[in-house]
Coordinates of C-alpha atoms in Angstrom, one line a residue:
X1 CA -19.4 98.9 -8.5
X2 CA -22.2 98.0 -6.2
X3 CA -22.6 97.4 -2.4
X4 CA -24.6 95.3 -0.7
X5 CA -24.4 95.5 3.2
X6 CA -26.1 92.9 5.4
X7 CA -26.6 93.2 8.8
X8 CA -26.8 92.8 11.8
X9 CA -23.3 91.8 11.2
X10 CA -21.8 94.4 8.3
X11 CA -20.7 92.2 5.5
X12 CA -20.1 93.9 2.7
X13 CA -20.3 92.3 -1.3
X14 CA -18.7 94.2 -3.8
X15 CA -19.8 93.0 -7.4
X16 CA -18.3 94.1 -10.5
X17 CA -20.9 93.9 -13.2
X18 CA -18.8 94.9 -16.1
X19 CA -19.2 93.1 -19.3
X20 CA -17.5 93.7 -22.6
X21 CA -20.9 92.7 -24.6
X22 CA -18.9 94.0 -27.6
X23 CA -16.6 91.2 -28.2
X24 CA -17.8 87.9 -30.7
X25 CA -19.1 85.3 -28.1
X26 CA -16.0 82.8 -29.0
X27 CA -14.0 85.8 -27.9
X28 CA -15.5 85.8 -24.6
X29 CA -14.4 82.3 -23.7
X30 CA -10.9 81.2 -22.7
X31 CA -11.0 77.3 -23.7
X32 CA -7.4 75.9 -23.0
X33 CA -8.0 72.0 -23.2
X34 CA -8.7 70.2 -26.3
X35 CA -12.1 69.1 -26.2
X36 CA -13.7 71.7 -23.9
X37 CA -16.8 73.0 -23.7
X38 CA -18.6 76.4 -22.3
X39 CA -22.0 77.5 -23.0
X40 CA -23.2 81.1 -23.3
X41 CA -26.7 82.5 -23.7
X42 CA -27.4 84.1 -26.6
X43 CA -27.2 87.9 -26.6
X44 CA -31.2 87.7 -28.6
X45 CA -32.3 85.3 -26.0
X46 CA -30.8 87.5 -22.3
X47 CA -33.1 90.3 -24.3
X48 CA -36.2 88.4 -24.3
X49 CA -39.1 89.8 -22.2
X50 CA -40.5 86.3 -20.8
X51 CA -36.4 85.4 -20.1
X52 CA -36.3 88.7 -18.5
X53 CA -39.7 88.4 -16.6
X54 CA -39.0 84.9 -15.2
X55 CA -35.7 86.6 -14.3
X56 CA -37.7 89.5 -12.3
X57 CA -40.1 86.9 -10.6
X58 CA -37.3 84.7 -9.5
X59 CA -35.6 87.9 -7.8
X60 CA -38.1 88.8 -6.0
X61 CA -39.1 85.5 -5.0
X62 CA -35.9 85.0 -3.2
X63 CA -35.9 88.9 -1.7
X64 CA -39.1 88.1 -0.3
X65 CA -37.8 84.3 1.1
X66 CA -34.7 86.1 2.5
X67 CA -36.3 89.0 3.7
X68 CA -35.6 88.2 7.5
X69 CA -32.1 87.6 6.7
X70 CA -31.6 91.4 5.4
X71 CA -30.0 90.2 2.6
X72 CA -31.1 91.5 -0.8
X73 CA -30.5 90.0 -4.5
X74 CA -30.4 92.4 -7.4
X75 CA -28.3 90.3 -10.0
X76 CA -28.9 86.5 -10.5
X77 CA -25.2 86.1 -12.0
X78 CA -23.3 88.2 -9.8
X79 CA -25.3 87.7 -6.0
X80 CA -25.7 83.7 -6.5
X81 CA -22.2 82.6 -7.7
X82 CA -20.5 82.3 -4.2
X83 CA -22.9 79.8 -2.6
X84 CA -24.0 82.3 0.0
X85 CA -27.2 83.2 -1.1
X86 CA -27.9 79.6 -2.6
X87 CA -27.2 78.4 1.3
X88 CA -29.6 80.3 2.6
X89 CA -32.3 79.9 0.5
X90 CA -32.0 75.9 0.5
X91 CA -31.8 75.8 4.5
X92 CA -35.1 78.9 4.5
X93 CA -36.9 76.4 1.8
X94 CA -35.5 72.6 3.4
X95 CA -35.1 73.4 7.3
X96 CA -31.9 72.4 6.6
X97 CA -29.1 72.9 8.4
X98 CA -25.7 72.8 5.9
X99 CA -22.7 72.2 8.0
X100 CA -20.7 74.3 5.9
X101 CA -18.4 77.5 6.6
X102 CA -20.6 81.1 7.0
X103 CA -18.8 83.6 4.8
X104 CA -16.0 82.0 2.2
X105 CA -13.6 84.5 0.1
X106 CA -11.9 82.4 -1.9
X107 CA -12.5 80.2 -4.7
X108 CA -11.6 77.1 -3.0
X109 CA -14.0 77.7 0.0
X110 CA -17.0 79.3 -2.1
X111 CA -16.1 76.2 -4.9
X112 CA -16.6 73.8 -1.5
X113 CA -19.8 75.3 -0.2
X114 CA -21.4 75.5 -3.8
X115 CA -20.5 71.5 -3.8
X116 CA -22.3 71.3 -0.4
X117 CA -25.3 73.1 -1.3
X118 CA -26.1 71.7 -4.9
X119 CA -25.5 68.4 -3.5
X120 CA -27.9 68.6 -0.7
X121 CA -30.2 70.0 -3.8
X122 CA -29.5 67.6 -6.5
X123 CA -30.6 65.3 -3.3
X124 CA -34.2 66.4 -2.8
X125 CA -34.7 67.1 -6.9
X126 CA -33.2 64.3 -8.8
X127 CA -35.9 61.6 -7.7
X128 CA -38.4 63.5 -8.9
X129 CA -36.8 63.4 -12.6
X130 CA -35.0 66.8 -12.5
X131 CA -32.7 66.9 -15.1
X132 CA -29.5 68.6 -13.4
X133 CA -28.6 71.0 -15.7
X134 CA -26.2 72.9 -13.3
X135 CA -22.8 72.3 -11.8
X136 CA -20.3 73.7 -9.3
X137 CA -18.6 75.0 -12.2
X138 CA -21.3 76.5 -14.0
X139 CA -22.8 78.2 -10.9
X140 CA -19.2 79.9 -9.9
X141 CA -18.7 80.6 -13.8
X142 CA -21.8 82.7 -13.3
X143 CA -23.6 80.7 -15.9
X144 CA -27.2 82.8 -16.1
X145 CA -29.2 79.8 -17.5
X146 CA -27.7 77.1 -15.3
X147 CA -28.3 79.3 -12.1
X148 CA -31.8 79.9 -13.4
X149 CA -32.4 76.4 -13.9
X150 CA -31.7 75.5 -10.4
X151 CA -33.7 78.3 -9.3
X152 CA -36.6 77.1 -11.2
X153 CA -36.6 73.4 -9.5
X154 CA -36.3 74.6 -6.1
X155 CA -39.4 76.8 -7.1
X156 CA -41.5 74.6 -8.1
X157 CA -40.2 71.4 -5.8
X158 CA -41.0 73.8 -3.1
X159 CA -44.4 74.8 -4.4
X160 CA -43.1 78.5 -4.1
X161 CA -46.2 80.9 -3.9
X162 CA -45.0 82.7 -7.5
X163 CA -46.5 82.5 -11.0
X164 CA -43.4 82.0 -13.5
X165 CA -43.8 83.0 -17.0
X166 CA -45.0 80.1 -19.3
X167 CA -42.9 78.3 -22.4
X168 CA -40.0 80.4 -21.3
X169 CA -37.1 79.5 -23.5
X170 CA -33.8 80.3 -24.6
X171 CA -30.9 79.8 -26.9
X172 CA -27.4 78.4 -26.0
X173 CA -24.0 78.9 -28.1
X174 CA -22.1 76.0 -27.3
X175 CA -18.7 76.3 -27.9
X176 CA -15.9 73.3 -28.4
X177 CA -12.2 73.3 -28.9
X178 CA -11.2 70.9 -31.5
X179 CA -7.7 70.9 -32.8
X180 CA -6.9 73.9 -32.0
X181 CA -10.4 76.1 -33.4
X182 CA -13.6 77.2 -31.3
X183 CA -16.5 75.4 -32.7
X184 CA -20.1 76.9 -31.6
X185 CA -23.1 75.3 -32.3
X186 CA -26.9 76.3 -30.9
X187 CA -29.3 74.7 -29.0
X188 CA -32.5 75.3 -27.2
X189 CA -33.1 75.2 -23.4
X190 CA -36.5 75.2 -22.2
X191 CA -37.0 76.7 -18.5
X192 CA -40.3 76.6 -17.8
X193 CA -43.4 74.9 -19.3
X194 CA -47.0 75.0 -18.1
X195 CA -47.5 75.6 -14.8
X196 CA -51.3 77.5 -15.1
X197 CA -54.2 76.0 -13.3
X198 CA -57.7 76.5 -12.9
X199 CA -57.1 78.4 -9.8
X200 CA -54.7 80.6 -11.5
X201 CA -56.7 80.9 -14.7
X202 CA -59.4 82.3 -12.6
X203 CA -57.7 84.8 -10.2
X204 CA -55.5 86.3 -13.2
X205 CA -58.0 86.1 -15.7
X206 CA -61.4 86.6 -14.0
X207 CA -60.8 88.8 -11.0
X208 CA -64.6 89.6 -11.1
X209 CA -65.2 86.4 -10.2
X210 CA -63.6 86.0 -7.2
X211 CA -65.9 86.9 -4.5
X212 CA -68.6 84.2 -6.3
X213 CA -65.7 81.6 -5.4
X214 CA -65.1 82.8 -2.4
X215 CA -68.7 82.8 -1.6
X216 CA -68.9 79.3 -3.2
X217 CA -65.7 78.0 -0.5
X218 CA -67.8 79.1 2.1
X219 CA -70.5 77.5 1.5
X220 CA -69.1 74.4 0.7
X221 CA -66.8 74.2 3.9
X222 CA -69.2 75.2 5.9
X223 CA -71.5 72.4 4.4
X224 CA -69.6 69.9 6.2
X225 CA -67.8 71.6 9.3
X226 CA -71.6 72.7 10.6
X227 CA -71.7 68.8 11.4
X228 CA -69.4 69.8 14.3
X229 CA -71.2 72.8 14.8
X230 CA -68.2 74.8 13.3
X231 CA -69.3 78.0 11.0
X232 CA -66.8 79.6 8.8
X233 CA -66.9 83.4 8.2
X234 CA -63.7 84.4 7.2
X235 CA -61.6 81.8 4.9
X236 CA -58.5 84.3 5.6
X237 CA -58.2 83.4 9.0
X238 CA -59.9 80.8 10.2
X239 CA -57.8 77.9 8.4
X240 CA -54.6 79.6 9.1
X241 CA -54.3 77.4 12.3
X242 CA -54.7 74.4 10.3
X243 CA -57.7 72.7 12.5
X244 CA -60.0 73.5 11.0
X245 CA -58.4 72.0 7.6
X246 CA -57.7 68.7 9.4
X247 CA -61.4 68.5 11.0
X248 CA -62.6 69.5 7.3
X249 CA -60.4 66.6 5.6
X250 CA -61.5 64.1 8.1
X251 CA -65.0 65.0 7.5
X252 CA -64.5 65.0 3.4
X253 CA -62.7 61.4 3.8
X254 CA -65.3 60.1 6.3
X255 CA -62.9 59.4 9.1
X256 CA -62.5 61.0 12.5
X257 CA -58.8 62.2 13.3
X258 CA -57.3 61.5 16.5
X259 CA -56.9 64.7 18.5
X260 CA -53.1 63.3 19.4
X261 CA -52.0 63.6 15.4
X262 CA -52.7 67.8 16.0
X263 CA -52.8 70.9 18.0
X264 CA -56.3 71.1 18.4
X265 CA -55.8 75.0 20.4
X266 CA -52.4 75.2 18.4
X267 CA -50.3 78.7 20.4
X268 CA -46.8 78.7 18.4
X269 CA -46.4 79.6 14.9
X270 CA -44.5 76.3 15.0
X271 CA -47.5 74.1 15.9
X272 CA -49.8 76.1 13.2
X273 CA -48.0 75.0 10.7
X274 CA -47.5 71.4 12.0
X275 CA -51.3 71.6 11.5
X276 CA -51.2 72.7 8.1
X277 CA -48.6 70.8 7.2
X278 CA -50.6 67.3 8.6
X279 CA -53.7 68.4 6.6
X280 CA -51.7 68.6 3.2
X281 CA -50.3 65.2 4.0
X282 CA -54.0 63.9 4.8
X283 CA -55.0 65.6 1.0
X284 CA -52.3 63.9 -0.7
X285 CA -53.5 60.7 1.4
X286 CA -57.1 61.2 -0.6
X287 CA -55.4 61.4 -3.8
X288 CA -54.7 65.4 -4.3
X289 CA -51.5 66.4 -5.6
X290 CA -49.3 68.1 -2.9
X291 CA -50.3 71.8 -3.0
X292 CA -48.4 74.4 -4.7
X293 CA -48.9 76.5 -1.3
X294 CA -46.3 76.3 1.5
X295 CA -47.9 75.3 4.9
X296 CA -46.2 78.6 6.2
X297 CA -47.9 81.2 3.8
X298 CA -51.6 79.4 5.3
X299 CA -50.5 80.4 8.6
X300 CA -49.6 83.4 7.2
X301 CA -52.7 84.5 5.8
X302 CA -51.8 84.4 2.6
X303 CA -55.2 84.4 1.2
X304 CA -54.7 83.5 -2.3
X305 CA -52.6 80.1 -0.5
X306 CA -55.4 79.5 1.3
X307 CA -58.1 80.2 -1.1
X308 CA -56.1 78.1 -3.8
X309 CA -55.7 75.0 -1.2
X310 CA -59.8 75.3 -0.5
X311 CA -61.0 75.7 -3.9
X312 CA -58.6 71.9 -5.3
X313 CA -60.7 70.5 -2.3
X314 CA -63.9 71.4 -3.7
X315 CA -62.8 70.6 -7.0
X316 CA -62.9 67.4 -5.4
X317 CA -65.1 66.9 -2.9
X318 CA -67.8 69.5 -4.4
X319 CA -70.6 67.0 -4.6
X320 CA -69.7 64.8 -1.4
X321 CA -72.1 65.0 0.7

C-alpha cells in the first residue's frame, strides 16, 4: 500500500498496486456479456523504454502543473482513475471551472465526475481531429493506454512545455466473447508521432550553439525595437511582461497597436500574461502556428519558452527589414 496526503486539507489516497502479472491476459479479464470487449496492453509493450519514458515525462509534467495544489502523481493507472487529478489538471490547463463534487468515494460519484471532466475535454479536443480513444469506462477501468492517450492530447492541445518521446507505440490484446470463448486479437496504437522542431533539434542536439542564437535573437529584436528607442539586453526577462512582444509584432507586421489592446506598465501576473497571451494571438494573426509555449511559462521566465517563441519569429521575419 501507498499514501498520498494532500494538504492543506489531509486527504488521504490509498492505492493498492497489486497485480497478478502471472496469470494468461484472457485470465485477467472478466467478460460476462456476449459480445464484449476489453483491451489490455501487452506485457512486451508496458516494458518498452520509449512507452516507459513517455510514461515518466507525462508524470512529471503533471507534478510540476499541480505543484501548487500539493498533490503528487506517482502511478498513471492508479492516481488518475477517480477523476480527481484529471479535474484539476483540465481546470489548471483550461481556467476552467467544473461544477462538479470536490472529493467522490464511490463509483457512482467518481464514474460522474470522470463524465464531467472528459466531456468538458472531448469539448476542446475533438474539433481539432482528436480521435477519442478514451472513455468513462476505460479511465475508471484503469486502462494505461487510454489514460495516456488523453494525457497526450491535453499535452500537446495545451502546447505543454515537455518534449515527449517520438514514434512511441504500443501493442493492444483485444479480447472478445463470442459464444461463450475469449477471442484476442492484436493491434497497434500509436501515441505519439513527430513532435521535433528546429528549435528543439538545436537546443537538444547542439547545446554549443546556443549562445550564437541567443546572440542572433538579440540582434534581431533589437533591429527593430531600436526604432522606438527600446534596447534588449536580457531576452530572459525583458519579454516576460509581454510589451515588448506586442511592440515587436506590431513593428514586424508594420502596424502600430493601440495602447488600449495591452498593459503597457502591466503590475499583476494576471495582466503579464494578458500581454503575452495578445502577442501570440497577433503571431497567429501573421500566419505563425500558435506556439508550443504557454503565455504563463514567458511570464515565468522560462527561457527556453521564451527563447523558442523569439527564435519562430525570426524564422520568419529574419530578413524584414
Amino acid at each position: 500500500l501507498s499514501i498520498v496526503i494532500q494538504a492543506p486539507l489531509p486527504k488521504i489516497y490509498v492505492v493498492n498496486r497489486y497485480r497478478d502479472m502471472r496469470l494468461p491476459l484472457t485470465r485477467r479479464l472478466v467478460l460476462t456479456e456476449e459480445s464484449a470487449e476489453r483491451s489490455i496492453l501487452d506485457p512486451s509493450s508496458r516494458d518498452d523504454p520509449k512507452f516507459k519514458e513517455l510514461q515518466k515525462r507525462l508524470i512529471d509534467w503533471i507534478n510540476d502543473e499541480l505543484e501548487d495544489e500539493r498533490i503528487i502523481v506517482k502511478n498513471l493507472e492508479e492516481d488518475l482513475y477517480d477523476g480527481q487529478v484529471l479535474q484539476k489538471l483540465f481546470e489548471k490547463l483550461s481556467g476552467w471551472r467544473l461544477n462538479v463534487a470536490e472529493v467522490t468515494q464511490s463509483e457512482a460519484g467518481q464514474k460522474q465526475k470522470l463524465q464531467m471532466v472528459l466531456g468538458a475535454a472531448n469539448q476542446l479536443l475533438r474539433p481539432h481531429g482528436w480521435d477519442i480513444d478514451w472513455s468513462v469506462d476505460s479511465i475508471h477501468s484503469k486502462n494505461l493506454v487510454a489514460i495516456m492517450s488523453l494525457l497526450v492530447g491535453l499535452a500537446m492541445h495545451f502546447q505543454a512545455p515537455i518534449r515527449l518521446p517520438e514514434h512511441v507505440s504500443v501493442q493492444l490484446v483485444l479480447v472478445k466473447k463470442r459464444e461463450g470463448v475469449l477471442h484476442t486479437t492484436h493491434v497497434t496504437k500509436t501515441l505519439t508521432t513527430t513532435t521535433e522542431d528546429a528549435f528543439d533539434t538545436l537546443l537538444d542536439h547542439a547545446p554549443d550553439k546556443l549562445n550564437v542564437v541567443r546572440m542572433s535573437l538579440l540582434t534581431f529584436v533589437n533591429k527593430h525595437l531600436n526604432k522606438l528607442n527600446l534596447e534588449v539586453t536580457e531576452l530572459e526577462s525583458q519579454f516576460a511582461d509581454g510589451v515588448y512582444l506586442v511592440l515587436l509584432m506590431g513593428l514586424l507586421e508594420g502596424y502600430f497597436v493601440p495602447l488600449y489592446n495591452f498593459f503597457l506598465t502591466p503590475e499583476s501576473f494576471e495582466q503579464k500574461v494578458h500581454n503575452v497571451t495578445f502577442a501570440f494571438e497577433l503571431m497567429q494573426d501573421g500566419g505563425l502556428n500558435k506556439p508550443k509555449a504557454r503565455p504563463e511559462d514567458v511570464v515565468n521566465l522560462n527561457i527556453k519558452s521564451t527563447l523558442r517563441v523569439l527564435y519562430n519569429l525570426f524564422t520568419k521575419y529574419k530578413d524584414a527589414e
